[in-house]
Short mmCIF file of C-alpha atoms in Angstrom, two decimals:
data_model
loop_
_atom_site.label_atom_id
_atom_site.label_comp_id
_atom_site.label_asym_id
_atom_site.label_seq_id
_atom_site.Cartn_x
_atom_site.Cartn_y
_atom_site.Cartn_z
CA MET A 18 29.67 32.26 95.07
CA LYS A 19 26.24 33.57 94.89
CA GLY A 20 23.38 31.27 93.86
CA LEU A 21 21.37 31.86 90.66
CA LYS A 22 18.19 33.57 91.45
CA ILE A 23 15.22 32.99 89.07
CA THR A 24 12.25 35.13 89.46
CA LYS A 25 8.76 33.75 89.32
CA SER A 26 7.90 35.67 86.16
CA ALA A 27 10.95 34.29 84.29
CA PHE A 28 10.05 30.71 85.20
CA VAL A 29 6.54 31.10 83.89
CA PHE A 30 7.88 32.44 80.53
CA PHE A 31 10.23 29.46 80.20
CA ILE A 32 7.44 26.94 80.72
CA PHE A 33 5.24 28.76 78.12
CA PHE A 34 8.04 28.72 75.56
CA VAL A 35 8.66 24.97 75.93
CA GLN A 36 4.96 24.17 75.63
CA PHE A 37 4.60 26.37 72.53
CA SER A 38 7.55 24.67 70.86
CA PHE A 39 6.14 21.19 71.34
CA SER A 40 2.62 22.23 70.30
CA GLN A 41 3.75 22.72 66.61
CA LEU A 42 4.35 19.77 64.11
CA SER A 43 6.83 20.40 61.35
CA PRO A 44 5.36 20.93 57.85
CA PHE A 45 5.96 17.89 55.59
CA THR A 46 5.79 17.00 51.92
CA LEU A 47 3.61 14.33 50.26
CA ILE A 48 4.69 12.78 46.96
CA VAL A 49 2.15 10.50 45.18
CA THR A 50 3.04 8.28 42.21
CA LYS A 51 0.72 6.07 40.20
CA THR A 52 0.41 2.98 38.01
CA ASP A 53 -2.16 3.41 35.25
CA GLU A 54 -5.02 0.95 34.77
CA SER A 55 -3.79 -1.50 32.13
CA CYS A 56 -6.19 -4.23 33.26
CA THR A 57 -9.55 -3.61 34.86
CA GLY A 58 -9.01 -2.35 38.42
CA ASN A 59 -5.25 -2.77 38.53
CA GLY A 60 -4.37 0.90 38.94
CA SER A 61 -2.41 1.82 42.08
CA LEU A 62 -1.09 4.76 44.08
CA SER A 63 2.17 4.93 46.07
CA PHE A 64 2.84 7.47 48.83
CA ASN A 65 6.07 9.01 50.08
CA VAL A 66 6.35 11.66 52.80
CA GLN A 67 9.33 13.80 53.63
CA ASN A 68 10.29 16.11 56.57
CA THR A 69 7.83 14.51 59.01
CA THR A 70 8.06 15.03 62.76
CA LEU A 71 9.96 12.35 64.64
CA GLY A 72 7.56 9.89 66.23
CA ALA A 73 4.51 11.07 64.27
CA THR A 74 2.22 8.61 62.47
CA ILE A 75 0.97 9.09 58.88
CA VAL A 76 -2.49 8.08 57.59
CA TYR A 77 -3.50 8.46 53.94
CA SER A 78 -7.07 9.26 52.90
CA ILE A 79 -7.86 8.59 49.22
CA TYR A 80 -10.68 10.51 47.54
CA LEU A 81 -12.13 9.75 44.08
CA LEU A 82 -13.12 13.11 42.65
CA PRO A 83 -15.48 14.87 42.54
CA ASN A 84 -16.29 13.42 46.01
CA VAL A 85 -13.98 15.20 48.45
CA THR A 86 -15.97 14.51 51.61
CA THR A 87 -15.95 10.72 51.87
CA PRO A 88 -12.70 8.88 51.11
CA ILE A 89 -12.85 5.58 49.24
CA ALA A 90 -10.13 4.29 51.54
CA THR A 91 -7.97 5.27 54.51
CA THR A 92 -4.71 3.45 55.04
CA SER A 93 -1.36 3.72 56.72
CA ASN A 94 0.27 1.60 53.99
CA THR A 95 2.42 3.39 51.46
CA THR A 96 0.76 1.64 48.48
CA PHE A 97 -2.90 1.21 47.60
CA THR A 98 -3.98 -1.05 44.71
CA GLY A 99 -7.17 -2.12 42.96
CA LEU A 100 -8.02 1.30 41.58
CA GLN A 101 -9.83 2.19 38.39
CA SER A 102 -8.96 5.11 36.17
CA GLY A 103 -9.99 8.54 37.43
CA ASN A 104 -8.91 11.68 39.25
CA TYR A 105 -7.79 11.19 42.84
CA THR A 106 -6.80 13.42 45.77
CA VAL A 107 -4.69 11.95 48.56
CA ILE A 108 -4.57 13.70 51.97
CA ALA A 109 -1.80 12.58 54.32
CA THR A 110 -2.43 13.35 58.03
CA GLN A 111 0.53 13.55 60.39
CA THR A 112 -0.38 12.90 64.03
CA LEU A 113 1.64 13.14 67.22
CA GLY A 114 -0.34 13.04 70.44
CA ASN A 115 -3.14 15.55 70.16
CA LEU A 116 -1.38 17.43 67.40
CA SER A 117 -1.84 16.88 63.65
CA ASN A 118 -1.29 18.55 60.30
CA THR A 119 -1.87 17.53 56.65
CA ALA A 120 -0.40 17.56 53.15
CA GLN A 121 -2.21 16.63 49.95
CA GLN A 122 -1.69 15.92 46.25
CA SER A 123 -4.02 15.27 43.32
CA ILE A 124 -3.19 12.76 40.56
CA GLN A 125 -4.87 11.11 37.58
CA ILE A 126 -4.86 7.35 36.85
CA ASN A 127 -5.26 6.84 33.12
CA ASP A 128 -7.20 4.05 31.42
CA THR A 129 -4.67 2.30 29.16
CA ARG A 130 -6.69 -0.87 28.73
CA VAL A 131 -7.24 -2.34 25.25
CA LEU A 132 -10.63 -3.95 25.68
CA LEU A 133 -11.15 -7.31 24.05
CA THR A 134 -13.62 -7.36 21.15
CA TYR A 135 -14.16 -10.13 18.61
CA GLN A 136 -16.56 -11.48 16.02
CA VAL A 137 -17.86 -15.03 15.80
CA SER A 138 -18.48 -16.73 12.46
CA SER A 139 -18.61 -20.28 11.15
CA LEU A 140 -17.59 -22.40 8.19
CA GLN A 141 -19.65 -25.37 7.15
CA THR A 142 -17.38 -28.34 6.44
CA SER A 143 -20.01 -31.01 5.85
CA CYS A 144 -23.76 -31.40 5.95
CA ALA A 145 -24.06 -31.14 9.74
CA ILE A 146 -20.51 -30.36 10.88
CA GLY A 147 -18.87 -26.96 10.98
CA THR A 148 -16.09 -24.85 12.47
CA ILE A 149 -16.69 -21.84 14.71
CA VAL A 150 -14.16 -19.04 14.24
CA ALA A 151 -13.52 -16.29 16.82
CA THR A 152 -11.83 -13.36 15.07
CA VAL A 153 -10.34 -10.83 17.49
CA LEU A 154 -10.73 -7.19 16.45
CA ALA A 155 -8.99 -5.54 19.43
CA GLY A 156 -7.23 -6.61 22.58
CA ASN A 157 -4.68 -9.26 23.46
CA PRO A 158 -6.27 -12.72 23.34
CA VAL A 159 -4.55 -15.60 25.11
CA THR A 160 -7.00 -18.50 25.06
CA TYR A 161 -10.34 -19.45 23.53
CA GLU A 162 -12.91 -21.84 24.98
CA ILE A 163 -16.48 -23.10 24.67
CA THR A 164 -18.09 -22.82 28.10
CA SER A 165 -21.50 -24.25 27.24
CA GLY A 166 -23.29 -25.92 24.36
CA PRO A 167 -23.63 -29.37 22.82
CA VAL A 168 -19.83 -29.65 23.13
CA ILE A 169 -17.56 -28.09 25.77
CA ARG A 170 -14.02 -27.17 24.75
CA PRO A 171 -11.35 -26.28 27.37
CA PRO A 172 -9.14 -23.22 26.90
CA GLN A 173 -6.96 -23.46 23.78
CA THR A 174 -4.63 -21.13 21.92
CA SER A 175 -6.33 -21.60 18.53
CA ASN A 176 -9.31 -19.44 17.59
CA LEU A 177 -10.87 -22.31 15.61
CA PHE A 178 -13.31 -24.85 17.04
CA ALA A 179 -13.66 -27.62 14.46
CA GLY A 180 -15.97 -30.63 14.29
CA LEU A 181 -19.03 -28.99 15.85
CA GLY A 182 -22.62 -30.03 15.31
CA PRO A 183 -25.67 -27.74 15.25
CA GLY A 184 -26.63 -25.92 18.46
CA THR A 185 -26.08 -22.83 20.60
CA TYR A 186 -22.60 -22.28 22.02
CA ASN A 187 -21.12 -19.81 24.50
CA ILE A 188 -17.71 -18.75 23.24
CA ARG A 189 -15.31 -17.17 25.76
CA VAL A 190 -12.11 -15.39 24.77
CA ASN A 191 -9.63 -14.67 27.59
CA ASP A 192 -7.07 -11.89 27.41
CA ALA A 193 -3.70 -11.33 29.05
CA CYS A 194 -5.38 -9.69 32.05
CA GLY A 195 -7.29 -12.87 32.81
CA GLU A 196 -10.54 -11.26 31.74
CA GLY A 197 -12.97 -13.12 29.50
CA VAL A 198 -15.60 -11.91 27.06
CA VAL A 199 -18.46 -14.29 26.29
CA GLN A 200 -20.58 -14.32 23.15
CA THR A 201 -23.43 -16.67 22.28
CA TYR A 202 -23.44 -18.16 18.79
CA THR A 203 -25.95 -20.48 17.17
CA LEU A 204 -24.46 -22.89 14.65
CA SER A 205 -26.95 -24.05 12.05
CA PHE A 206 -26.66 -25.64 8.64
CA THR A 207 -28.40 -25.34 5.31
CA ASN A 208 -27.39 -27.62 2.52
CA PRO A 209 -28.52 -26.22 -0.83
CA PRO A 210 -26.79 -27.46 -4.00
CA ASN A 211 -23.53 -25.56 -4.37
CA LEU A 212 -21.43 -27.46 -6.91
CA THR A 213 -20.77 -27.03 -10.63
CA LEU A 214 -19.46 -29.83 -12.86
CA GLY A 215 -17.00 -28.87 -15.58
CA ASN A 216 -16.58 -30.43 -19.00
CA PHE A 217 -15.09 -33.90 -19.34
CA ILE A 218 -11.63 -33.75 -20.92
CA LYS A 219 -10.37 -37.07 -22.21
CA THR A 220 -6.70 -37.95 -22.51
CA CYS A 221 -5.16 -38.90 -25.84
CA ALA A 222 -3.52 -42.04 -24.50
CA LEU A 223 -5.96 -44.87 -23.81
CA ASN A 224 -6.08 -46.57 -20.45
CA THR A 225 -6.56 -49.99 -22.04
CA CYS A 226 -7.69 -51.06 -25.50
CA ASN A 227 -11.30 -50.81 -24.26
CA THR A 228 -11.17 -47.97 -21.71
CA ILE A 229 -10.31 -44.29 -21.84
CA SER A 230 -9.43 -41.91 -19.03
CA GLY A 231 -10.26 -38.27 -18.51
CA THR A 232 -10.97 -35.60 -15.94
CA PHE A 233 -13.61 -33.06 -14.99
CA LEU A 234 -13.56 -30.27 -12.42
CA VAL A 235 -15.94 -29.98 -9.46
CA THR A 236 -16.18 -26.35 -8.24
CA ALA A 237 -17.96 -25.02 -5.15
CA ASP A 238 -19.89 -21.75 -5.20
CA LEU A 239 -18.26 -18.66 -3.72
CA ASN A 240 -17.95 -18.76 0.09
CA THR A 241 -19.00 -22.43 0.22
CA SER A 242 -17.05 -25.66 0.25
CA ILE A 243 -17.28 -29.11 -1.29
CA ARG A 244 -19.03 -31.46 1.12
CA TYR A 245 -17.22 -34.79 1.08
CA PRO A 246 -17.49 -37.65 0.46
CA LEU A 247 -18.54 -37.38 -3.19
CA THR A 248 -20.07 -40.36 -4.93
CA ILE A 249 -19.37 -40.32 -8.68
CA GLN A 250 -21.38 -42.55 -10.99
CA THR A 251 -20.94 -42.86 -14.75
CA THR A 252 -23.44 -44.48 -17.10
CA THR A 253 -22.10 -45.32 -20.56
CA PHE A 254 -24.48 -46.07 -23.46
CA PRO A 255 -22.88 -48.33 -26.11
CA SER A 256 -23.57 -47.35 -29.71
CA SER A 257 -24.72 -50.91 -30.37
CA GLY A 258 -27.69 -50.31 -28.09
CA GLY A 259 -26.62 -52.82 -25.45
CA ALA A 260 -27.23 -52.47 -21.72
CA PRO A 261 -25.83 -49.30 -20.13
CA ILE A 262 -22.53 -49.77 -18.31
CA ILE A 263 -22.66 -48.27 -14.78
CA GLN A 264 -19.50 -47.54 -12.78
CA SER A 265 -19.15 -45.89 -9.37
CA GLN A 266 -16.36 -44.48 -7.24
CA THR A 267 -16.13 -42.50 -3.99
CA LEU A 268 -13.95 -39.46 -3.36
CA SER A 269 -13.53 -39.23 0.41
CA SER A 270 -11.58 -35.99 0.60
CA GLY A 271 -10.01 -33.27 -1.48
CA SER A 272 -9.77 -29.53 -1.96
CA SER A 273 -12.52 -27.49 -0.35
CA ASN A 274 -12.95 -25.12 -3.31
CA SER A 275 -12.33 -27.09 -6.50
CA GLN A 276 -11.38 -30.69 -7.10
CA LEU A 277 -10.24 -32.42 -10.29
CA VAL A 278 -11.90 -35.83 -10.63
CA SER A 279 -10.37 -38.62 -12.73
CA LEU A 280 -12.56 -41.14 -14.53
CA ILE A 281 -12.03 -44.31 -16.52
CA VAL A 282 -14.94 -45.12 -18.85
CA PRO A 283 -15.53 -47.72 -21.57
CA PHE A 284 -14.01 -47.02 -24.98
CA PHE A 285 -15.53 -48.09 -28.29
CA HIS A 286 -13.02 -47.52 -31.04
CA ALA A 287 -14.26 -45.53 -34.03
CA GLN A 288 -17.82 -45.40 -32.67
CA ASN A 289 -20.04 -42.53 -31.56
CA TYR A 290 -21.52 -43.02 -28.09
CA THR A 291 -22.40 -41.01 -24.96
CA PHE A 292 -22.14 -41.28 -21.20
CA ASN A 293 -23.56 -39.49 -18.15
CA ILE A 294 -21.81 -38.22 -15.02
CA GLN A 295 -23.72 -38.02 -11.74
CA VAL A 296 -22.15 -36.64 -8.56
CA THR A 297 -23.83 -36.93 -5.15
CA ASP A 298 -22.42 -34.90 -2.26
CA ALA A 299 -22.50 -35.84 1.43
CA CYS A 300 -25.78 -33.99 1.89
CA GLY A 301 -27.56 -35.95 -0.82
CA ASN A 302 -27.55 -33.19 -3.45
CA ILE A 303 -27.26 -34.62 -6.96
CA TYR A 304 -25.42 -32.92 -9.84
CA SER A 305 -25.48 -34.26 -13.40
CA ASN A 306 -23.72 -33.80 -16.68
CA ASN A 307 -25.57 -35.91 -19.25
CA ALA A 308 -25.17 -37.07 -22.84
CA ILE A 309 -21.45 -36.36 -23.05
CA PRO A 310 -20.42 -37.29 -26.61
CA ILE A 311 -17.41 -39.51 -27.13
CA PHE A 312 -15.75 -40.47 -30.39
CA GLY A 313 -12.29 -41.93 -30.42
CA GLN A 314 -10.26 -43.39 -33.23
CA LEU A 315 -6.52 -43.85 -33.48
CA SER A 316 -5.29 -40.69 -35.19
CA ALA A 317 -1.95 -39.24 -36.23
CA ASN A 318 -1.37 -35.73 -37.55
CA SER A 319 2.00 -34.70 -38.87
CA GLN A 320 3.59 -31.38 -39.75
CA GLN A 321 6.91 -29.88 -40.72
CA LEU A 322 8.89 -28.20 -37.93
CA TYR A 323 11.39 -25.42 -38.53
CA ALA A 324 13.48 -23.53 -35.99
CA ASN A 325 17.00 -22.10 -36.13
CA CYS A 326 17.64 -23.59 -39.58
CA ILE A 327 16.69 -27.07 -38.28
CA THR A 328 13.88 -28.94 -40.05
CA GLY A 329 11.92 -31.74 -38.46
CA ILE A 330 8.79 -33.89 -38.64
CA GLU A 331 6.33 -33.83 -35.74
CA VAL A 332 3.63 -36.50 -35.35
CA LEU A 333 0.80 -35.92 -32.87
CA LEU A 334 -1.07 -39.05 -31.74
CA CYS A 335 -4.42 -39.49 -30.03
CA ASP A 336 -6.67 -42.36 -28.97
CA PHE A 337 -3.72 -44.74 -28.90
CA LEU A 338 -2.50 -47.26 -26.37
CA PRO A 339 1.25 -47.09 -25.76
CA PRO A 340 3.70 -48.40 -26.52
CA TYR A 341 3.52 -47.99 -30.30
CA THR A 342 5.88 -48.40 -33.25
CA SER A 343 6.57 -46.17 -36.23
CA SER A 344 7.52 -47.01 -39.81
CA PHE A 345 7.91 -45.04 -43.03
CA ILE A 346 5.77 -46.45 -45.85
CA SER A 347 7.31 -43.98 -48.28
CA ALA A 348 10.07 -41.37 -48.02
CA PRO A 349 12.57 -39.55 -50.26
CA ALA A 350 15.46 -41.59 -51.59
CA GLY A 351 18.32 -42.02 -49.16
CA PHE A 352 16.20 -41.28 -46.06
CA ASN A 353 17.30 -43.25 -42.99
CA PRO A 354 14.90 -42.64 -40.02
CA THR A 355 17.40 -43.73 -37.36
CA LEU A 356 19.61 -40.73 -38.30
CA PHE A 357 16.79 -38.41 -37.17
CA ASN A 358 15.44 -40.39 -34.20
CA SER A 359 17.80 -42.89 -32.63
CA ASN A 360 14.88 -44.76 -31.00
CA HIS A 361 13.22 -45.57 -34.29
CA PRO A 362 11.13 -47.71 -34.81
CA GLY A 363 10.20 -47.64 -31.12
CA PRO A 364 8.57 -48.64 -28.92
CA PHE A 365 7.39 -45.10 -28.08
CA ASN A 366 5.08 -43.91 -25.32
CA SER A 367 4.68 -40.17 -25.81
CA SER A 368 1.80 -38.67 -27.78
CA VAL A 369 4.38 -36.53 -29.63
CA LEU A 370 6.87 -38.22 -31.99
CA VAL A 371 9.66 -36.14 -33.61
CA TYR A 372 12.20 -36.85 -36.35
CA SER A 373 14.63 -33.92 -36.46
CA SER A 374 17.58 -32.79 -38.55
CA ASN A 375 20.86 -32.21 -36.76
CA SER A 376 24.22 -30.65 -37.47
CA ILE A 377 25.26 -33.64 -39.58
CA ASN A 378 22.08 -34.98 -41.18
CA TYR A 379 19.33 -32.99 -42.85
CA LEU A 380 15.88 -34.29 -43.63
CA PRO A 381 15.57 -34.76 -47.39
CA VAL A 382 13.02 -32.59 -49.12
CA GLY A 383 10.04 -34.60 -50.29
CA ASN A 384 6.91 -36.51 -49.26
CA TYR A 385 6.71 -38.90 -46.30
CA THR A 386 4.07 -41.44 -45.32
CA ILE A 387 4.34 -42.61 -41.72
CA GLN A 388 2.51 -45.58 -40.21
CA ILE A 389 1.77 -45.98 -36.51
CA VAL A 390 0.79 -49.30 -34.88
CA ASP A 391 -0.28 -49.07 -31.24
CA ALA A 392 -0.34 -51.73 -28.51
CA CYS A 393 -3.89 -52.73 -29.51
CA GLY A 394 -2.71 -53.51 -33.05
CA ARG A 395 -4.60 -50.57 -34.49
CA THR A 396 -2.96 -48.83 -37.45
CA VAL A 397 -3.03 -45.31 -38.80
CA GLN A 398 -1.06 -43.47 -41.48
CA THR A 399 -0.19 -39.79 -41.88
CA GLN A 400 1.50 -37.82 -44.67
CA VAL A 401 3.77 -34.81 -44.53
CA SER A 402 5.77 -32.89 -47.13
CA ILE A 403 9.14 -31.43 -46.27
CA VAL A 404 9.94 -28.35 -48.32
CA ALA A 405 12.95 -26.10 -48.41
CA VAL A 406 12.45 -23.09 -46.18
CA LEU A 407 13.63 -19.90 -47.90
CA PRO A 408 13.87 -16.36 -46.58
CA GLY A 409 10.76 -14.33 -47.23
CA PHE A 410 10.56 -10.70 -48.16
CA GLU A 411 8.08 -7.87 -47.87
CA VAL A 412 7.51 -4.92 -50.21
CA VAL A 413 6.37 -1.81 -48.34
CA PRO A 414 5.28 1.20 -50.48
CA VAL A 415 6.71 4.55 -49.41
CA PRO A 416 3.85 6.92 -48.53
CA ASP A 417 3.51 10.17 -50.50
CA SER A 418 5.94 8.98 -53.15
CA CYS A 419 5.16 10.20 -56.67
CA ALA A 420 7.81 7.93 -58.12
CA GLY A 421 6.20 4.78 -56.72
CA GLU A 422 9.09 4.07 -54.39
CA ALA A 423 8.98 1.01 -52.16
CA ILE A 424 11.01 -0.57 -49.39
CA VAL A 425 11.86 -4.27 -49.58
CA ARG A 426 12.46 -5.89 -46.19
CA ILE A 427 14.65 -9.00 -46.25
CA PRO A 428 14.17 -11.40 -44.50
CA ASN A 429 10.51 -11.47 -43.50
CA GLY A 430 10.41 -14.94 -41.99
CA GLY A 431 12.41 -18.08 -42.68
CA PRO A 432 16.15 -18.49 -42.15
CA LEU A 433 18.53 -15.61 -41.62
CA VAL A 434 19.96 -13.95 -44.74
CA THR A 435 23.73 -14.01 -45.15
CA SER A 436 23.87 -12.17 -48.52
CA VAL A 437 21.60 -10.42 -51.06
CA ILE A 438 22.31 -10.45 -54.82
CA MET A 439 20.29 -8.14 -57.08
CA THR A 440 19.98 -9.91 -60.46
CA SER A 441 17.89 -7.28 -62.29
CA GLY A 442 15.94 -4.07 -61.70
CA PRO A 443 15.67 -0.37 -62.56
CA SER A 444 18.77 1.69 -62.85
CA LEU A 445 18.29 3.40 -59.46
CA GLN A 446 17.94 1.38 -56.30
CA CYS A 447 18.46 2.23 -52.65
CA PHE A 448 19.37 -0.37 -50.04
CA PHE A 449 18.91 -0.08 -46.25
#
């Protein structure tokens, strides 16, 4: 067997071919993905390479456009974080020994942040105490805090800071990204008069034989509030000219916009007299309603009731002290009051007293005199006449009628009509 003979020129070609093969790195692919910036500086890029040469190392250079000469970072990690929104180019360099090649990709990180914005306002709740309100206009608030000022408040979920005195405060609102926005707010107070006193409305029932109760409304001006406590003082001037009677009470709390105030003042039966109301708010502002006239005397007013063919007597009482009793001084023959009010003669407490017909008993037609005696022993009488209620009718002329025609509508009030009988009239009539 003959040995293989390799010429010198063939050996040199073989060595050149091997060196040429190893002097070339395989082309590779770079794939870059991103996470947009939802919080400040939290954007990121992730790198993936494919078809790299075995044993080669990869380094990523990150450029923030338009600067393509100096990278903002160079890393061998496959993820890079802490990026802001912008346009980026990533160049991946594959290196093996003295050989290298590159692949690149451009990508945009979007700004998807919702920046936190808010307004600061305040509500005065008393003369020198108020509430600071942080109203968020955009963003995702998580906590609110006061970082400096006369009072420090730690982070809280409510946007209200109550019970604050005057001064300058730094309000910080923190969002879901952990970022905070600080605003400076100066809380100050002015305390001009801001209340209106309504009319005094007395009740019909007395409180005692010598006192009467009633109410009046305290209303705050628009966009203001009632500053409690309120001190209410009444001064009553007896008609006899005696010494004024002064009474005071304190209203510690109530509605912020309008508050009904109850009073009990002296009562002088069947006498004209006056009293004053003075209200002082927590800031020392004084509001007055003076020379309020009062006249009260036990009274009873009666009237006939009629509904659904049922007749009744209604008595309206005022300036009385319950309980009271009722009696009939005069009435039609055969009238028995217990048939029309089983509680007769009382005692009664309501300011409305009713004697009503029913399916069995009907109030007799005629005149009634009713006497009321209240718990103070005061007496009053009232009269009422019960009359038969008949159907009414209405005559309506027919327009443009030369013959003077008219339409008669029956009924026109009163009980329902079950039949109509024509007793006399012209020879021609039309019924509808």
